[in-house]
Amino acid sequence: MGKRVITIDGPSGAGKSTISRILAHHLGYTYLDTGAMYRAVALKTLRFHLDLRNETELRALLSNLNLSFKGNKDGFHIFLDGKDVTHEIRTPEIGMQASYISSNAVVRETLWRIQRQIGEEGNVILEGRDMGTVVFPDAEVKFFLVASPEVRALRRHRELLEQGKSIEWQEVFEDVIKRDVNDTKRDLSPLRPAEDAIIIDSTQMSIEEVKNTMLKILKERMLRA
Ligand code: DC
């Protein structure tokens, strides 16, 4: 079997990260959470109070960008300038800033380059918004994971509470809706399924059911290839 690339795209809170980790563990693949990359850049722009309209400053910030990752059965960790920022980037504020900076062409081109390098190593799962449409249009298997906004907000809310953050469900829900609008309406790489993506609606499914559905498809596809 050759070196494979599996992509999982979809809106915020659909369960992409959880399922990517589970599948990576099952298949012995690495995985890349590309949303975390946008979040890390967002963190850096906030730290430096960067005005995105200042292209010279933005290019300088991105040319000094030092991102590294560890994605295995134990989860995904992202390091910005050598420091583990995995937890720090999981706030609604960074999520909004990530959604905002992700419509910037210089930011996207920089991150696409890194994503392609990692994908080319093969046997990797890449999750995000445009993995199957733009970054890896030739991926072996493309999934598009969706769920209703209410269920996605419930899942995100539960996660935030588990991390000890105090936040109302309504606020998380509004955040989900706002980010959906930003992610689907932007000109560059808007969130949409690739023509050959397999759409899975996890609204009524447990994570175990999503896993079994995906594994069944992967087995069929990979045996055929
Ligand atoms: O998946 P997430 O919520 O951690 O992603 C944060 C933001 O990053 C999201 O609102 C849109 C952006 N993003 C993107 O534009 N392209 C990707 N491949 C991944 C994330």
CSV table of C-alpha atoms and ligand atoms in Angstrom, one decimal:
chain,number,residue,atom,x,y,z
A,1,MET,CA,0.0,0.0,0.0
A,2,GLY,CA,1.3,3.4,-0.9
A,3,LYS,CA,1.6,6.5,1.3
A,4,ARG,CA,-1.9,7.7,2.0
A,5,VAL,CA,-3.6,10.9,2.7
A,6,ILE,CA,-7.0,11.1,4.4
A,7,THR,CA,-8.8,14.4,4.8
A,8,ILE,CA,-11.5,15.3,7.2
A,9,ASP,CA,-13.2,18.7,6.7
A,10,GLY,CA,-16.2,20.3,8.3
A,11,PRO,CA,-17.5,23.1,10.5
A,12,SER,CA,-16.4,23.9,14.0
A,13,GLY,CA,-17.5,21.4,16.6
A,14,ALA,CA,-18.4,18.6,14.3
A,15,GLY,CA,-16.0,16.3,16.0
A,16,LYS,CA,-13.2,16.3,13.5
A,17,SER,CA,-10.4,16.4,16.1
A,18,THR,CA,-11.7,13.5,18.2
A,19,ILE,CA,-12.3,11.3,15.2
A,20,SER,CA,-9.0,12.1,13.6
A,21,ARG,CA,-7.2,11.1,16.8
A,22,ILE,CA,-9.1,7.8,17.0
A,23,LEU,CA,-8.6,7.0,13.4
A,24,ALA,CA,-4.9,7.9,13.5
A,25,HIS,CA,-4.5,5.5,16.5
A,26,HIS,CA,-6.4,2.8,14.7
A,27,LEU,CA,-4.5,3.0,11.5
A,28,GLY,CA,-1.1,3.9,13.0
A,29,TYR,CA,-1.1,7.2,11.0
A,30,THR,CA,0.0,10.7,12.2
A,31,TYR,CA,-2.6,13.5,12.1
A,32,LEU,CA,-2.5,17.2,11.7
A,33,ASP,CA,-5.1,19.5,13.2
A,34,THR,CA,-4.9,22.4,10.8
A,35,GLY,CA,-7.3,24.5,12.8
A,36,ALA,CA,-4.7,24.5,15.6
A,37,MET,CA,-2.2,26.0,13.1
A,38,TYR,CA,-4.6,28.9,12.4
A,39,ARG,CA,-5.2,29.3,16.1
A,40,ALA,CA,-1.4,29.4,16.8
A,41,VAL,CA,-1.0,32.1,14.2
A,42,ALA,CA,-4.0,34.0,15.7
A,43,LEU,CA,-2.3,33.8,19.1
A,44,LYS,CA,0.9,35.2,17.7
A,45,THR,CA,-0.9,38.1,16.0
A,46,LEU,CA,-2.7,38.9,19.2
A,47,ARG,CA,0.5,38.8,21.2
A,48,PHE,CA,2.2,41.2,18.8
A,49,HIS,CA,-1.0,43.4,18.4
A,50,LEU,CA,-0.5,42.9,14.7
A,51,ASP,CA,-2.7,44.9,12.3
A,52,LEU,CA,-3.4,42.4,9.5
A,53,ARG,CA,-3.7,45.3,7.0
A,54,ASN,CA,0.0,45.9,7.5
A,55,GLU,CA,1.3,43.4,5.0
A,56,THR,CA,5.0,44.0,5.7
A,57,GLU,CA,4.6,43.3,9.4
A,58,LEU,CA,2.4,40.3,8.7
A,59,ARG,CA,5.0,38.8,6.3
A,60,ALA,CA,7.7,39.4,8.8
A,61,LEU,CA,5.7,37.6,11.5
A,62,LEU,CA,5.0,34.7,9.2
A,63,SER,CA,8.5,34.3,7.9
A,64,ASN,CA,9.6,33.9,11.6
A,65,LEU,CA,6.9,31.4,12.3
A,66,ASN,CA,8.1,28.4,14.0
A,67,LEU,CA,5.4,25.7,14.3
A,68,SER,CA,5.9,22.1,15.2
A,69,PHE,CA,3.5,19.3,16.0
A,70,LYS,CA,3.1,16.0,17.7
A,71,GLY,CA,0.0,14.1,16.6
A,72,ASN,CA,-0.3,10.5,17.7
A,73,LYS,CA,-2.6,8.1,19.7
A,74,ASP,CA,-2.2,10.3,22.8
A,75,GLY,CA,-3.6,13.4,21.1
A,76,PHE,CA,-2.3,16.4,19.2
A,77,HIS,CA,0.2,19.0,20.5
A,78,ILE,CA,1.2,22.1,18.7
A,79,PHE,CA,4.3,24.1,19.6
A,80,LEU,CA,4.7,27.8,18.7
A,81,ASP,CA,8.3,29.0,18.9
A,82,GLY,CA,9.2,25.9,20.8
A,83,LYS,CA,6.5,26.3,23.5
A,84,ASP,CA,3.5,24.0,23.8
A,85,VAL,CA,0.4,26.2,23.2
A,86,THR,CA,-2.1,23.3,22.7
A,87,HIS,CA,-4.3,24.5,25.6
A,88,GLU,CA,-3.7,28.2,25.4
A,89,ILE,CA,-5.2,28.3,21.8
A,90,ARG,CA,-8.5,26.7,22.9
A,91,THR,CA,-10.4,29.9,23.9
A,92,PRO,CA,-13.3,31.4,22.1
A,93,GLU,CA,-11.3,34.6,21.7
A,94,ILE,CA,-8.5,32.8,19.8
A,95,GLY,CA,-11.2,30.9,17.8
A,96,MET,CA,-12.7,34.1,16.6
A,97,GLN,CA,-9.3,35.6,15.8
A,98,ALA,CA,-8.3,32.4,13.9
A,99,SER,CA,-11.5,32.6,11.9
A,100,TYR,CA,-10.7,36.2,11.1
A,101,ILE,CA,-7.1,35.7,10.1
A,102,SER,CA,-7.9,32.6,8.0
A,103,SER,CA,-9.4,34.8,5.3
A,104,ASN,CA,-6.0,36.4,4.7
A,105,ALA,CA,-4.1,35.1,1.6
A,106,VAL,CA,-0.6,35.5,3.1
A,107,VAL,CA,-1.6,33.5,6.2
A,108,ARG,CA,-3.3,30.8,4.1
A,109,GLU,CA,-0.4,30.4,1.7
A,110,THR,CA,2.1,30.1,4.5
A,111,LEU,CA,0.1,27.4,6.3
A,112,TRP,CA,-0.8,25.5,3.0
A,113,ARG,CA,3.0,25.1,2.4
A,114,ILE,CA,3.5,23.5,5.8
A,115,GLN,CA,0.4,21.3,5.4
A,116,ARG,CA,1.5,20.0,2.0
A,117,GLN,CA,5.0,19.2,3.4
A,118,ILE,CA,3.5,17.1,6.1
A,119,GLY,CA,0.9,15.5,3.9
A,120,GLU,CA,3.6,14.5,1.4
A,121,GLU,CA,5.2,12.3,4.1
A,122,GLY,CA,2.1,10.2,3.7
A,123,ASN,CA,0.0,8.0,6.0
A,124,VAL,CA,-1.5,11.1,7.5
A,125,ILE,CA,-4.9,12.4,8.4
A,126,LEU,CA,-5.4,16.1,7.9
A,127,GLU,CA,-8.4,17.8,9.4
A,128,GLY,CA,-9.6,21.3,8.7
A,129,ARG,CA,-11.8,23.3,6.3
A,130,ASP,CA,-10.1,23.0,2.9
A,131,MET,CA,-8.0,19.9,3.1
A,132,GLY,CA,-10.0,18.0,0.5
A,133,THR,CA,-10.9,20.9,-1.7
A,134,VAL,CA,-7.6,22.9,-1.9
A,135,VAL,CA,-4.7,21.5,-0.1
A,136,PHE,CA,-5.0,17.8,-1.0
A,137,PRO,CA,-7.5,17.6,-3.9
A,138,ASP,CA,-6.0,14.1,-4.8
A,139,ALA,CA,-6.4,12.6,-1.3
A,140,GLU,CA,-7.3,8.9,-1.3
A,141,VAL,CA,-10.3,9.4,1.0
A,142,LYS,CA,-12.1,12.7,1.8
A,143,PHE,CA,-14.6,13.0,4.6
A,144,PHE,CA,-16.9,15.9,5.3
A,145,LEU,CA,-18.2,15.8,8.8
A,146,VAL,CA,-21.3,17.8,9.7
A,147,ALA,CA,-23.7,18.1,12.7
A,148,SER,CA,-26.5,20.6,13.5
A,149,PRO,CA,-25.3,23.9,15.0
A,150,GLU,CA,-27.1,23.1,18.3
A,151,VAL,CA,-25.4,19.8,18.7
A,152,ARG,CA,-22.0,21.3,17.8
A,153,ALA,CA,-22.5,24.1,20.4
A,154,LEU,CA,-23.5,21.5,23.0
A,155,ARG,CA,-20.3,19.5,22.4
A,156,ARG,CA,-18.1,22.6,22.4
A,157,HIS,CA,-19.8,23.8,25.6
A,158,ARG,CA,-19.2,20.5,27.3
A,159,GLU,CA,-15.5,20.6,26.3
A,160,LEU,CA,-15.0,24.1,27.7
A,161,LEU,CA,-16.7,23.2,31.0
A,162,GLU,CA,-14.5,20.1,31.3
A,163,GLN,CA,-11.5,22.4,30.9
A,164,GLY,CA,-12.8,24.4,33.8
A,165,LYS,CA,-14.0,27.4,31.7
A,166,SER,CA,-17.2,29.1,32.8
A,167,ILE,CA,-19.3,30.0,29.8
A,168,GLU,CA,-23.0,30.0,28.8
A,169,TRP,CA,-24.3,27.7,26.1
A,170,GLN,CA,-25.9,30.6,24.4
A,171,GLU,CA,-22.5,32.3,24.0
A,172,VAL,CA,-20.9,29.2,22.5
A,173,PHE,CA,-23.9,28.8,20.1
A,174,GLU,CA,-23.6,32.3,18.9
A,175,ASP,CA,-19.9,31.8,18.4
A,176,VAL,CA,-20.6,28.6,16.3
A,177,ILE,CA,-23.0,30.5,14.1
A,178,LYS,CA,-20.7,33.4,13.6
A,179,ARG,CA,-17.8,31.2,12.7
A,180,ASP,CA,-19.9,29.2,10.3
A,181,VAL,CA,-20.7,32.4,8.5
A,182,ASN,CA,-17.1,33.5,8.4
A,183,ASP,CA,-15.8,30.1,7.3
A,184,THR,CA,-18.4,29.5,4.5
A,185,LYS,CA,-18.6,33.0,3.1
A,186,ARG,CA,-15.0,33.9,2.7
A,187,ASP,CA,-13.7,34.2,-0.8
A,188,LEU,CA,-10.5,32.2,-0.3
A,189,SER,CA,-11.0,28.5,0.4
A,190,PRO,CA,-14.5,28.7,1.8
A,191,LEU,CA,-15.7,25.7,3.8
A,192,ARG,CA,-17.5,23.3,1.5
A,193,PRO,CA,-17.3,19.6,0.7
A,194,ALA,CA,-15.1,18.5,-2.2
A,195,GLU,CA,-17.2,17.0,-5.0
A,196,ASP,CA,-15.9,13.5,-4.2
A,197,ALA,CA,-16.1,13.9,-0.4
A,198,ILE,CA,-18.2,11.5,1.7
A,199,ILE,CA,-20.5,13.5,3.9
A,200,ILE,CA,-21.3,12.1,7.3
A,201,ASP,CA,-23.8,13.8,9.5
A,202,SER,CA,-22.9,13.1,13.2
A,203,THR,CA,-25.9,14.9,14.7
A,204,GLN,CA,-27.5,11.7,15.9
A,205,MET,CA,-24.4,9.5,16.0
A,206,SER,CA,-22.1,8.6,18.8
A,207,ILE,CA,-18.3,8.9,18.2
A,208,GLU,CA,-18.2,5.1,18.1
A,209,GLU,CA,-20.7,5.1,15.3
A,210,VAL,CA,-18.8,7.7,13.4
A,211,LYS,CA,-15.6,5.7,13.8
A,212,ASN,CA,-17.2,2.5,12.6
A,213,THR,CA,-18.7,4.2,9.6
A,214,MET,CA,-15.4,5.8,8.6
A,215,LEU,CA,-13.4,2.6,9.1
A,216,LYS,CA,-15.8,0.6,7.0
A,217,ILE,CA,-15.4,3.2,4.1
A,218,LEU,CA,-11.7,3.3,4.6
A,219,LYS,CA,-11.4,-0.5,4.4
A,220,GLU,CA,-13.5,-0.6,1.2
A,221,ARG,CA,-11.5,2.2,-0.5
A,222,MET,CA,-8.1,1.1,0.6
A,223,LEU,CA,-8.6,-2.5,-0.4
A,224,ARG,CA,-9.8,-1.4,-3.8
A,225,ALA,CA,-6.8,1.0,-4.4
B,1,DC,O1,-11.1,23.9,13.7
B,1,DC,P1,-10.9,25.1,14.5
B,1,DC,O2,-12.2,25.6,15.2
B,1,DC,O3,-9.8,24.9,15.5
B,1,DC,O4,-10.4,26.2,13.5
B,1,DC,C1,-10.2,27.6,13.9
B,1,DC,C2,-10.4,28.5,12.7
B,1,DC,O5,-9.4,28.3,11.7
B,1,DC,C3,-11.7,28.3,11.9
B,1,DC,O6,-12.7,29.2,12.3
B,1,DC,C4,-11.4,28.5,10.5
B,1,DC,C5,-9.9,28.3,10.4
B,1,DC,N1,-9.5,27.2,9.6
B,1,DC,C6,-9.4,27.4,8.2
B,1,DC,O7,-9.7,28.4,7.7
B,1,DC,N2,-8.9,26.4,7.5
B,1,DC,C7,-8.5,25.2,8.0
B,1,DC,N3,-8.0,24.2,7.2
B,1,DC,C8,-8.6,25.0,9.4
B,1,DC,C9,-9.1,26.0,10.2
